Amino acid sequence: MYPVDVRYSPLDEHAEEEGDVTYVDAAVNAVDSVLAEPQSGDVLVFMPSERDIRETCDLLQARHRDDLDVVPMFGRLAAGDQQRVFSPGPRRRVVVATNIAETSLTVPRIRYVVDTGLARISRYHPGTRSKRLPIEPISQSSADQRKGRCGRLADGICIRLYPEADFQARPRYTEPEIERIAHVGFKA
């Protein structure tokens, strides 16, 4: 593994400059700043939902249609479209993915990661027998997994769209699913 430079670029920094900024807007702006850097390499952007991925891809394609390949990656994507992630072409790419790209697969040619710090986390409520997938902040270990995606080929850069103090205050590890059930009223 190669060293990874972590840069914190919280949403509130962007909001002062541009008014109301969502994490999608901030991620697109972070990709723009990465593309302006002299080093080459592909970019992996972590988004919490399929809708966020589609919105991010649309914004990036509108800005960089002629010089960039924008590739979505999420679980419900057709198999053929998922394979595009593993077959890079001659142009620079931005892969916009859910946390599936955190540990489940390795995306080739990644030198930069843009991390929103968010993911859909499964929550089950045994009283109503229902499951929900709220968007929540990820743990430090998940953030470190994301950071590790860009240090595989050469020195990498990870841009976190939240403050360092926020990262330090997050739980070290993701709460196991059995404990997420227990926290909503399960009595042993």
Coordinates of N, CA, C and O in Angstrom, one line a residue:
M1 N 0.8 -1.2 0.0 CA 0.0 0.0 0.0 C 0.9 1.3 0.0 O 1.9 1.3 0.6
Y2 N 0.4 2.3 -0.7 CA 1.1 3.5 -0.8 C 0.5 4.5 0.2 O -0.7 4.4 0.6
P3 N 1.2 5.6 0.5 CA 0.7 6.6 1.4 C -0.5 7.3 0.8 O -0.5 7.5 -0.4
V4 N -1.5 7.7 1.7 CA -2.6 8.4 1.2 C -2.7 9.7 2.0 O -2.7 9.7 3.2
D5 N -2.8 10.8 1.3 CA -3.0 12.1 1.9 C -4.5 12.4 2.1 O -5.3 12.3 1.2
V6 N -4.9 12.6 3.4 CA -6.3 12.8 3.7 C -6.5 14.3 3.8 O -5.8 15.0 4.5
R7 N -7.5 14.8 3.0 CA -7.8 16.2 3.1 C -9.3 16.3 3.5 O -10.1 15.6 3.0
Y8 N -9.5 17.2 4.4 CA -10.9 17.5 4.9 C -11.4 18.7 4.3 O -10.8 19.8 4.3
S9 N -12.6 18.6 3.7 CA -13.2 19.7 3.0 C -14.7 19.7 3.3 O -15.6 19.2 2.6
P10 N -15.0 20.1 4.6 CA -16.4 20.0 5.1 C -17.4 20.8 4.2 O -17.1 21.8 3.6
L11 N -18.6 20.3 4.2 CA -19.7 21.0 3.5 C -19.9 22.5 3.9 O -20.1 23.3 3.0
D12 N -19.7 22.8 5.2 CA -19.9 24.2 5.6 C -18.9 25.1 5.0 O -19.2 26.3 4.8
E13 N -17.7 24.6 4.6 CA -16.7 25.5 3.9 C -17.3 25.8 2.5 O -17.2 27.0 2.1
H14 N -17.9 24.9 1.9 CA -18.5 25.1 0.5 C -19.7 26.0 0.6 O -19.9 26.9 -0.2
A15 N -20.5 25.9 1.7 CA -21.7 26.6 1.9 C -21.4 28.1 2.0 O -22.2 29.0 1.5
E16 N -20.3 28.5 2.7 CA -20.0 29.9 2.8 C -19.7 30.5 1.4 O -20.0 31.7 1.2
E17 N -19.1 29.8 0.6 CA -18.7 30.3 -0.8 C -19.9 30.3 -1.7 O -20.0 31.2 -2.6
E18 N -20.8 29.3 -1.7 CA -21.7 29.1 -2.7 C -23.2 29.1 -2.2 O -24.1 28.7 -3.0
G19 N -23.5 29.4 -1.0 CA -24.9 29.3 -0.5 C -25.1 27.8 -0.1 O -24.2 27.2 0.4
D20 N -26.4 27.4 -0.2 CA -26.7 26.0 0.2 C -26.0 25.0 -0.7 O -26.3 25.0 -1.9
V21 N -25.2 24.1 -0.1 CA -24.5 23.1 -0.9 C -24.8 21.7 -0.3 O -24.7 21.5 0.9
T22 N -25.3 20.8 -1.1 CA -25.5 19.4 -0.7 C -24.2 18.6 -0.8 O -23.3 19.1 -1.4
Y23 N -24.2 17.4 -0.2 CA -23.1 16.6 -0.4 C -22.8 16.2 -1.8 O -21.7 15.9 -2.2
V24 N -23.9 16.1 -2.6 CA -23.7 15.8 -4.0 C -23.0 17.0 -4.7 O -22.0 16.8 -5.4
D25 N -23.4 18.2 -4.4 CA -22.7 19.4 -5.0 C -21.2 19.4 -4.6 O -20.3 19.7 -5.4
A26 N -21.0 19.2 -3.3 CA -19.6 19.2 -2.7 C -18.8 18.1 -3.4 O -17.6 18.4 -3.6
A27 N -19.3 17.0 -3.6 CA -18.6 15.9 -4.2 C -18.2 16.2 -5.7 O -17.1 16.0 -6.1
V28 N -19.1 16.8 -6.4 CA -18.8 17.2 -7.8 C -17.7 18.3 -7.8 O -16.8 18.3 -8.6
N29 N -17.8 19.3 -6.8 CA -16.8 20.3 -6.7 C -15.4 19.7 -6.4 O -14.4 20.1 -6.9
A30 N -15.4 18.7 -5.5 CA -14.2 18.0 -5.1 C -13.6 17.3 -6.3 O -12.4 17.3 -6.5
V31 N -14.4 16.6 -7.2 CA -13.9 16.0 -8.4 C -13.3 17.0 -9.3 O -12.3 16.8 -9.9
D32 N -14.0 18.2 -9.4 CA -13.4 19.2 -10.3 C -12.1 19.7 -9.8 O -11.1 19.9 -10.6
S33 N -11.9 19.8 -8.5 CA -10.6 20.2 -7.9 C -9.5 19.1 -8.2 O -8.4 19.4 -8.5
V34 N -9.9 17.8 -8.1 CA -9.0 16.7 -8.4 C -8.6 16.7 -9.8 O -7.4 16.5 -10.1
L35 N -9.5 17.0 -10.7 CA -9.2 17.0 -12.1 C -8.2 18.1 -12.5 O -7.5 18.0 -13.5
A36 N -8.2 19.1 -11.7 CA -7.2 20.2 -11.9 C -5.8 20.0 -11.4 O -4.9 20.7 -11.8
E37 N -5.7 18.9 -10.7 CA -4.3 18.5 -10.1 C -3.5 17.9 -11.2 O -4.0 17.3 -12.2
P38 N -2.1 18.1 -11.1 CA -1.3 17.6 -12.2 C -1.2 16.0 -12.2 O -0.9 15.5 -13.3
Q39 N -1.4 15.3 -11.2 CA -1.3 13.9 -11.2 C -2.6 13.3 -11.9 O -3.7 13.8 -11.9
S40 N -2.3 12.2 -12.6 CA -3.5 11.6 -13.3 C -4.0 10.5 -12.4 O -3.5 10.3 -11.3
G41 N -5.0 9.8 -12.8 CA -5.6 8.7 -12.1 C -7.1 8.9 -12.0 O -7.6 10.0 -12.1
D42 N -7.7 7.8 -11.8 CA -9.2 7.8 -11.7 C -9.7 8.1 -10.3 O -8.9 8.1 -9.3
V43 N -10.9 8.5 -10.2 CA -11.5 9.0 -9.0 C -12.7 8.1 -8.6 O -13.5 7.7 -9.5
L44 N -12.8 7.8 -7.3 CA -13.9 7.0 -6.8 C -14.6 7.8 -5.8 O -14.0 8.4 -4.8
V45 N -15.9 8.1 -6.1 CA -16.7 8.9 -5.2 C -17.7 8.0 -4.5 O -18.4 7.2 -5.1
F46 N -17.8 8.1 -3.2 CA -18.7 7.3 -2.4 C -20.0 8.1 -2.1 O -19.9 9.2 -1.5
M47 N -21.1 7.6 -2.5 CA -22.5 8.2 -2.3 C -23.3 7.2 -1.5 O -23.2 6.0 -1.7
P48 N -24.3 7.7 -0.7 CA -25.1 6.8 0.1 C -26.2 6.1 -0.6 O -26.7 5.0 -0.2
S49 N -26.7 6.7 -1.7 CA -27.9 6.1 -2.4 C -27.8 6.1 -3.9 O -27.0 6.8 -4.5
E50 N -28.6 5.2 -4.5 CA -28.7 5.2 -6.0 C -29.1 6.5 -6.5 O -28.6 7.0 -7.5
R51 N -30.1 7.2 -5.9 CA -30.5 8.5 -6.4 C -29.4 9.5 -6.4 O -29.2 10.3 -7.3
D52 N -28.6 9.5 -5.3 CA -27.4 10.4 -5.2 C -26.4 10.1 -6.3 O -25.8 11.0 -6.9
I53 N -26.2 8.8 -6.6 CA -25.3 8.4 -7.6 C -25.7 8.9 -9.0 O -24.9 9.5 -9.7
R54 N -27.0 8.7 -9.3 CA -27.5 9.2 -10.5 C -27.4 10.7 -10.7 O -27.0 11.2 -11.7
E55 N -27.7 11.4 -9.6 CA -27.6 12.9 -9.6 C -26.1 13.3 -9.8 O -25.8 14.2 -10.6
T56 N -25.2 12.7 -9.1 CA -23.8 13.0 -9.2 C -23.3 12.7 -10.6 O -22.6 13.6 -11.2
C57 N -23.7 11.6 -11.2 CA -23.3 11.2 -12.5 C -23.8 12.2 -13.6 O -23.0 12.7 -14.5
D58 N -25.0 12.6 -13.4 CA -25.6 13.6 -14.3 C -24.9 14.9 -14.3 O -24.5 15.5 -15.3
L59 N -24.5 15.4 -13.1 CA -23.8 16.7 -13.0 C -22.4 16.6 -13.6 O -22.0 17.5 -14.3
L60 N -21.7 15.5 -13.3 CA -20.4 15.3 -13.8 C -20.4 15.2 -15.3 O -19.5 15.7 -16.0
Q61 N -21.3 14.4 -15.9 CA -21.4 14.3 -17.3 C -21.7 15.6 -18.0 O -21.2 15.9 -19.1
A62 N -22.5 16.4 -17.4 CA -22.8 17.7 -18.0 C -21.6 18.6 -18.0 O -21.4 19.4 -19.0
R63 N -20.7 18.5 -17.0 CA -19.5 19.4 -16.9 C -18.4 18.8 -17.7 O -17.5 19.6 -18.2
H64 N -18.3 17.5 -17.9 CA -17.1 16.9 -18.4 C -17.3 15.8 -19.5 O -16.6 14.9 -19.7
R65 N -18.4 16.0 -20.2 CA -18.8 15.0 -21.2 C -17.7 14.6 -22.2 O -17.6 13.4 -22.6
D66 N -16.9 15.6 -22.6 CA -15.9 15.3 -23.7 C -14.6 14.7 -23.2 O -13.8 14.2 -24.0
D67 N -14.3 14.8 -21.9 CA -13.0 14.4 -21.4 C -12.9 13.5 -20.2 O -11.9 13.2 -19.7
L68 N -14.1 12.9 -19.9 CA -14.2 12.0 -18.7 C -15.2 11.0 -18.9 O -16.3 11.2 -19.5
D69 N -14.9 9.8 -18.5 CA -15.9 8.7 -18.4 C -16.5 8.7 -17.0 O -15.8 8.6 -16.0
V70 N -17.8 8.8 -16.8 CA -18.5 8.7 -15.5 C -19.2 7.4 -15.5 O -20.1 7.1 -16.3
V71 N -18.9 6.6 -14.4 CA -19.4 5.3 -14.3 C -20.1 5.1 -13.0 O -19.5 5.2 -11.9
P72 N -21.4 4.7 -13.0 CA -22.1 4.5 -11.7 C -21.8 3.0 -11.2 O -21.5 2.1 -12.1
M73 N -21.9 2.8 -9.9 CA -21.8 1.4 -9.4 C -22.7 1.3 -8.1 O -22.4 2.0 -7.1
F74 N -23.7 0.5 -8.3 CA -24.6 0.2 -7.1 C -25.2 -1.2 -7.4 O -25.1 -1.8 -8.5
G75 N -25.7 -1.8 -6.3 CA -26.2 -3.2 -6.3 C -27.3 -3.5 -7.4 O -27.3 -4.6 -8.0
R76 N -28.2 -2.6 -7.6 CA -29.3 -2.9 -8.6 C -28.9 -2.6 -10.0 O -29.8 -2.8 -10.9
L77 N -27.7 -2.2 -10.3 CA -27.3 -1.9 -11.7 C -27.2 -3.2 -12.5 O -26.8 -4.2 -11.9
A78 N -27.6 -3.2 -13.7 CA -27.5 -4.4 -14.6 C -26.0 -4.9 -14.6 O -25.1 -4.1 -14.6
A79 N -25.9 -6.2 -14.8 CA -24.6 -6.8 -14.7 C -23.6 -6.2 -15.8 O -22.4 -6.0 -15.5
G80 N -24.1 -6.0 -17.0 CA -23.3 -5.4 -18.0 C -22.7 -4.1 -17.7 O -21.6 -3.7 -17.9
D81 N -23.6 -3.2 -17.0 CA -23.2 -1.9 -16.6 C -22.2 -2.0 -15.5 O -21.3 -1.2 -15.4
Q82 N -22.4 -3.0 -14.6 CA -21.4 -3.1 -13.5 C -20.0 -3.5 -14.0 O -19.0 -3.1 -13.5
Q83 N -20.0 -4.3 -15.1 CA -18.7 -4.7 -15.6 C -17.9 -3.5 -16.2 O -16.6 -3.6 -16.3
R84 N -18.5 -2.4 -16.5 CA -17.8 -1.2 -17.0 C -16.8 -0.7 -16.0 O -15.7 -0.2 -16.3
V85 N -17.1 -0.9 -14.7 CA -16.2 -0.5 -13.6 C -14.8 -1.2 -13.7 O -13.8 -0.7 -13.4
F86 N -14.8 -2.5 -14.2 CA -13.6 -3.3 -14.2 C -12.9 -3.3 -15.6 O -11.9 -3.9 -15.8
S87 N -13.4 -2.5 -16.5 CA -12.9 -2.4 -17.8 C -12.6 -0.9 -18.2 O -13.3 -0.3 -19.0
P88 N -11.6 -0.4 -17.6 CA -11.3 1.1 -17.9 C -10.8 1.3 -19.3 O -10.1 0.4 -19.9
G89 N -11.3 2.3 -19.9 CA -10.9 2.7 -21.3 C -9.7 3.7 -21.2 O -9.0 3.8 -20.2
P90 N -9.4 4.3 -22.3 CA -8.2 5.2 -22.4 C -8.4 6.5 -21.7 O -7.5 7.2 -21.3
R91 N -9.7 6.9 -21.4 CA -9.9 8.2 -20.8 C -10.0 8.1 -19.3 O -10.2 7.0 -18.7
R92 N -9.7 9.2 -18.6 CA -9.8 9.3 -17.2 C -11.3 9.0 -16.7 O -12.2 9.4 -17.5
R93 N -11.5 8.3 -15.6 CA -12.8 8.0 -15.1 C -13.1 8.5 -13.8 O -12.2 8.6 -12.9
V94 N -14.4 8.7 -13.5 CA -14.9 8.9 -12.2 C -15.9 7.8 -12.0 O -16.9 7.7 -12.7
V95 N -15.7 7.0 -10.9 CA -16.6 5.9 -10.6 C -17.4 6.4 -9.4 O -16.8 6.8 -8.4
V96 N -18.7 6.5 -9.5 CA -19.6 6.9 -8.4 C -20.3 5.7 -7.8 O -21.1 5.1 -8.6
A97 N -20.0 5.4 -6.6 CA -20.5 4.1 -6.0 C -21.1 4.2 -4.6 O -20.8 5.2 -3.9
T98 N -21.8 3.2 -4.2 CA -22.3 3.1 -2.9 C -21.1 2.4 -2.1 O -20.0 2.2 -2.6
N99 N -21.4 2.1 -0.8 CA -20.4 1.4 0.0 C -20.0 0.0 -0.5 O -19.1 -0.6 0.1
I100 N -20.6 -0.4 -1.6 CA -20.2 -1.7 -2.2 C -18.8 -1.7 -2.6 O -18.1 -2.7 -2.5
A101 N -18.3 -0.5 -3.0 CA -16.9 -0.4 -3.4 C -15.9 -0.2 -2.2 O -14.7 -0.1 -2.4
E102 N -16.5 -0.2 -1.0 CA -15.7 0.0 0.2 C -14.8 -1.3 0.5 O -13.6 -1.1 0.7
T103 N -15.4 -2.4 0.4 CA -14.7 -3.7 0.7 C -15.0 -4.8 -0.3 O -14.2 -5.7 -0.4
S104 N -16.1 -4.8 -0.9 CA -16.6 -5.9 -1.7 C -15.9 -6.1 -3.0 O -15.9 -7.2 -3.6
L105 N -15.3 -5.1 -3.5 CA -14.6 -5.2 -4.8 C -13.5 -4.1 -4.9 O -13.5 -3.2 -4.2
T106 N -12.6 -4.4 -5.8 CA -11.5 -3.4 -6.0 C -11.6 -2.8 -7.4 O -11.7 -3.6 -8.4
V107 N -11.8 -1.5 -7.5 CA -11.9 -0.8 -8.7 C -10.5 -0.4 -9.2 O -9.7 0.2 -8.5
P108 N -10.1 -0.8 -10.5 CA -8.8 -0.6 -10.9 C -8.5 0.9 -11.2 O -9.5 1.7 -11.5
R109 N -7.3 1.3 -11.1 CA -6.8 2.7 -11.5 C -7.2 3.8 -10.6 O -7.1 5.0 -10.9
I110 N -7.7 3.5 -9.4 CA -8.1 4.6 -8.5 C -6.9 5.2 -7.8 O -6.2 4.6 -7.1
R111 N -6.8 6.6 -7.9 CA -5.8 7.3 -7.2 C -6.4 8.4 -6.3 O -5.7 8.9 -5.4
Y112 N -7.7 8.6 -6.4 CA -8.4 9.6 -5.6 C -9.7 9.1 -5.1 O -10.4 8.3 -5.8
V113 N -10.0 9.4 -3.9 CA -11.3 9.0 -3.3 C -12.0 10.3 -2.8 O -11.3 11.1 -2.1
V114 N -13.3 10.5 -3.1 CA -14.1 11.5 -2.5 C -15.1 10.8 -1.6 O -15.9 10.0 -2.1
D115 N -15.1 11.1 -0.3 CA -15.9 10.4 0.7 C -16.9 11.3 1.3 O -16.5 12.3 2.0
T116 N -18.2 11.1 1.1 CA -19.2 11.9 1.7 C -19.3 11.6 3.2 O -19.9 12.3 3.9
G117 N -18.8 10.4 3.6 CA -18.9 10.0 5.0 C -20.3 9.4 5.4 O -20.6 9.3 6.5
L118 N -21.1 9.1 4.4 CA -22.4 8.6 4.6 C -22.7 7.3 3.9 O -22.0 7.0 2.9
A119 N -23.6 6.5 4.4 CA -24.0 5.2 3.8 C -25.4 4.9 4.3 O -25.9 5.4 5.3
R120 N -26.1 4.0 3.5 CA -27.4 3.5 4.0 C -27.0 2.3 4.9 O -26.3 1.4 4.5
I121 N -27.6 2.4 6.1 CA -27.3 1.4 7.1 C -28.6 0.6 7.4 O -29.6 1.3 7.8
S122 N -28.6 -0.7 7.3 CA -29.8 -1.4 7.5 C -30.2 -1.4 9.0 O -29.4 -1.6 9.9
R123 N -31.5 -1.1 9.3 CA -32.0 -1.0 10.6 C -33.3 -1.9 10.6 O -34.2 -1.7 9.8
Y124 N -33.4 -2.8 11.6 CA -34.6 -3.7 11.6 C -35.3 -3.4 13.0 O -34.7 -3.3 14.0
H125 N -36.6 -3.3 12.9 CA -37.4 -3.0 14.1 C -38.3 -4.3 14.3 O -39.3 -4.5 13.5
P126 N -37.9 -5.1 15.3 CA -38.7 -6.4 15.5 C -40.1 -6.2 15.9 O -41.0 -7.0 15.5
G127 N -40.5 -5.1 16.6 CA -41.8 -4.9 17.0 C -42.8 -4.7 15.8 O -43.9 -5.3 15.8
T128 N -42.3 -4.1 14.7 CA -43.1 -3.9 13.5 C -42.7 -4.8 12.4 O -43.3 -4.8 11.3
R129 N -41.7 -5.6 12.7 CA -41.1 -6.5 11.6 C -40.8 -5.8 10.3 O -41.1 -6.3 9.3
S130 N -40.2 -4.6 10.5 CA -39.9 -3.8 9.3 C -38.4 -3.4 9.3 O -37.8 -3.3 10.3
K131 N -37.9 -3.3 8.1 CA -36.5 -2.9 7.9 C -36.5 -1.6 7.2 O -37.3 -1.3 6.3
R132 N -35.6 -0.7 7.6 CA -35.4 0.6 6.9 C -34.0 0.8 6.6 O -33.1 0.1 7.2
L133 N -33.7 1.6 5.7 CA -32.3 1.9 5.3 C -32.0 3.4 5.4 O -31.9 4.1 4.3
P134 N -31.9 3.9 6.6 CA -31.6 5.4 6.7 C -30.2 5.7 6.3 O -29.3 4.8 6.4
I135 N -30.0 6.9 5.8 CA -28.6 7.4 5.5 C -28.0 7.9 6.8 O -28.6 8.7 7.5
E136 N -26.9 7.3 7.2 CA -26.2 7.7 8.4 C -24.7 7.9 8.2 O -24.2 7.4 7.2
P137 N -24.1 8.6 9.2 CA -22.6 8.7 9.1 C -21.9 7.3 9.2 O -22.4 6.5 10.0
I138 N -20.9 7.1 8.5 CA -20.1 5.8 8.6 C -19.2 5.9 9.8 O -18.9 6.9 10.3
S139 N -18.6 4.7 10.2 CA -17.7 4.6 11.3 C -16.3 5.0 10.8 O -16.0 5.1 9.6
Q140 N -15.3 5.2 11.7 CA -14.0 5.4 11.4 C -13.4 4.3 10.5 O -12.6 4.6 9.6
S141 N -13.7 3.1 10.9 CA -13.1 1.9 10.1 C -13.6 1.9 8.7 O -12.9 1.6 7.8
S142 N -14.9 2.3 8.5 CA -15.4 2.3 7.1 C -14.7 3.5 6.3 O -14.4 3.3 5.2
A143 N -14.6 4.6 7.0 CA -13.9 5.7 6.4 C -12.4 5.3 6.0 O -11.9 5.7 4.9
D144 N -11.8 4.6 6.9 CA -10.4 4.1 6.6 C -10.4 3.1 5.4 O -9.5 3.1 4.6
Q145 N -11.4 2.3 5.3 CA -11.6 1.4 4.2 C -11.7 2.1 2.9 O -11.0 1.8 1.9
R146 N -12.5 3.2 2.9 CA -12.7 4.0 1.7 C -11.4 4.7 1.3 O -11.0 4.7 0.2
K147 N -10.7 5.2 2.3 CA -9.4 5.9 2.1 C -8.4 4.9 1.4 O -7.7 5.2 0.5
G148 N -8.4 3.6 1.9 CA -7.5 2.6 1.3 C -7.7 2.3 -0.1 O -6.9 1.7 -0.8
R149 N -8.9 2.6 -0.7 CA -9.1 2.3 -2.1 C -8.2 3.1 -3.0 O -8.0 2.7 -4.2
C150 N -7.6 4.2 -2.6 CA -6.8 5.1 -3.5 C -5.3 4.9 -3.3 O -4.6 5.5 -4.0
G151 N -4.9 4.1 -2.4 CA -3.5 3.9 -2.2 C -2.9 2.6 -2.7 O -1.9 2.1 -2.2
R152 N -3.5 2.0 -3.7 CA -3.2 0.7 -4.1 C -2.2 0.7 -5.3 O -1.4 -0.2 -5.4
L153 N -2.2 1.7 -6.1 CA -1.3 1.8 -7.3 C -0.1 2.8 -7.1 O 0.9 2.6 -7.7
A154 N -0.4 3.8 -6.4 CA 0.6 4.9 -6.1 C 0.1 5.7 -5.0 O -1.0 5.4 -4.4
D155 N 0.8 6.8 -4.6 CA 0.3 7.7 -3.6 C -1.1 8.1 -4.0 O -1.4 8.4 -5.1
G156 N -2.0 8.2 -3.0 CA -3.3 8.6 -3.2 C -3.8 9.8 -2.4 O -3.0 10.2 -1.5
I157 N -4.9 10.3 -2.8 CA -5.5 11.4 -2.1 C -7.0 11.1 -1.8 O -7.7 10.7 -2.7
C158 N -7.3 11.3 -0.5 CA -8.7 11.0 -0.1 C -9.2 12.4 0.4 O -8.7 13.0 1.3
I159 N -10.4 12.8 -0.2 CA -11.0 14.0 0.3 C -12.3 13.7 1.0 O -13.2 13.0 0.5
R160 N -12.3 14.0 2.3 CA -13.5 13.8 3.1 C -14.3 15.0 3.2 O -13.8 16.1 3.6
L161 N -15.6 14.9 2.9 CA -16.5 16.0 2.9 C -17.1 16.3 4.2 O -18.3 16.6 4.3
Y162 N -16.4 16.1 5.3 CA -16.8 16.4 6.7 C -15.5 16.8 7.5 O -14.4 16.5 7.0
P163 N -15.7 17.4 8.6 CA -14.6 17.9 9.4 C -13.8 16.8 10.0 O -14.3 15.7 10.3
E164 N -12.5 17.0 10.3 CA -11.7 16.0 11.0 C -12.2 15.7 12.4 O -12.2 14.6 12.8
A165 N -12.7 16.7 13.1 CA -13.3 16.5 14.4 C -14.5 15.6 14.3 O -14.7 14.8 15.2
D166 N -15.3 15.7 13.3 CA -16.4 14.8 13.1 C -15.9 13.3 12.9 O -16.5 12.4 13.5
F167 N -14.9 13.2 12.1 CA -14.3 11.8 11.9 C -13.8 11.3 13.3 O -14.1 10.1 13.6
Q168 N -13.1 12.1 14.1 CA -12.6 11.6 15.4 C -13.7 11.3 16.4 O -13.6 10.4 17.2
A169 N -14.9 11.9 16.2 CA -16.0 11.7 17.1 C -16.9 10.5 16.7 O -17.7 10.0 17.5
R170 N -16.6 9.9 15.5 CA -17.4 8.8 15.1 C -17.0 7.5 15.8 O -15.8 7.4 16.2
P171 N -17.9 6.5 15.9 CA -17.5 5.3 16.5 C -16.3 4.6 15.7 O -16.3 4.8 14.5
R172 N -15.5 3.9 16.4 CA -14.3 3.3 15.7 C -14.8 2.3 14.7 O -14.2 2.2 13.6
Y173 N -15.8 1.5 15.1 CA -16.2 0.4 14.2 C -17.7 0.5 13.9 O -18.5 1.1 14.7
T174 N -18.2 0.0 12.8 CA -19.6 -0.1 12.5 C -20.3 -1.0 13.5 O -19.8 -2.1 13.7
E175 N -21.4 -0.6 14.0 CA -22.2 -1.4 15.0 C -22.7 -2.7 14.2 O -23.2 -2.6 13.2
P176 N -22.4 -3.8 14.8 CA -22.9 -5.1 14.2 C -24.4 -5.0 14.0 O -25.2 -4.5 14.8
E177 N -24.9 -5.7 13.0 CA -26.3 -5.7 12.7 C -27.2 -6.2 13.9 O -28.2 -5.7 14.2
I178 N -26.7 -7.2 14.6 CA -27.5 -7.8 15.7 C -27.7 -6.7 16.8 O -28.7 -6.6 17.4
E179 N -26.7 -5.8 17.0 CA -26.8 -4.7 17.9 C -27.7 -3.6 17.4 O -28.4 -3.0 18.2
R180 N -27.7 -3.4 16.1 CA -28.6 -2.4 15.6 C -30.1 -2.8 15.8 O -31.0 -2.0 16.0
I181 N -30.4 -4.1 15.8 CA -31.7 -4.6 16.1 C -32.0 -4.4 17.6 O -33.0 -3.9 18.0
A182 N -31.0 -4.7 18.5 CA -31.2 -4.6 19.9 C -31.5 -3.1 20.3 O -32.2 -2.9 21.3
H183 N -31.0 -2.2 19.6 CA -31.1 -0.8 20.0 C -32.5 -0.2 19.7 O -32.8 0.8 20.2
V184 N -33.3 -0.9 19.0 CA -34.6 -0.4 18.7 C -35.7 -1.2 19.4 O -36.9 -1.2 19.1
G185 N -35.3 -1.8 20.5 CA -36.3 -2.3 21.4 C -36.4 -3.8 21.6 O -37.2 -4.4 22.3
F186 N -35.4 -4.6 21.0 CA -35.4 -6.0 21.2 C -35.0 -6.4 22.6 O -34.0 -5.9 23.1
K187 N -35.8 -7.2 23.3 CA -35.4 -7.6 24.6 C -35.1 -9.1 24.6 O -35.9 -9.9 24.1
A188 N -33.9 -9.4 25.1 CA -33.5 -10.8 25.2 C -34.1 -11.5 26.3 O -34.4 -10.9 27.3

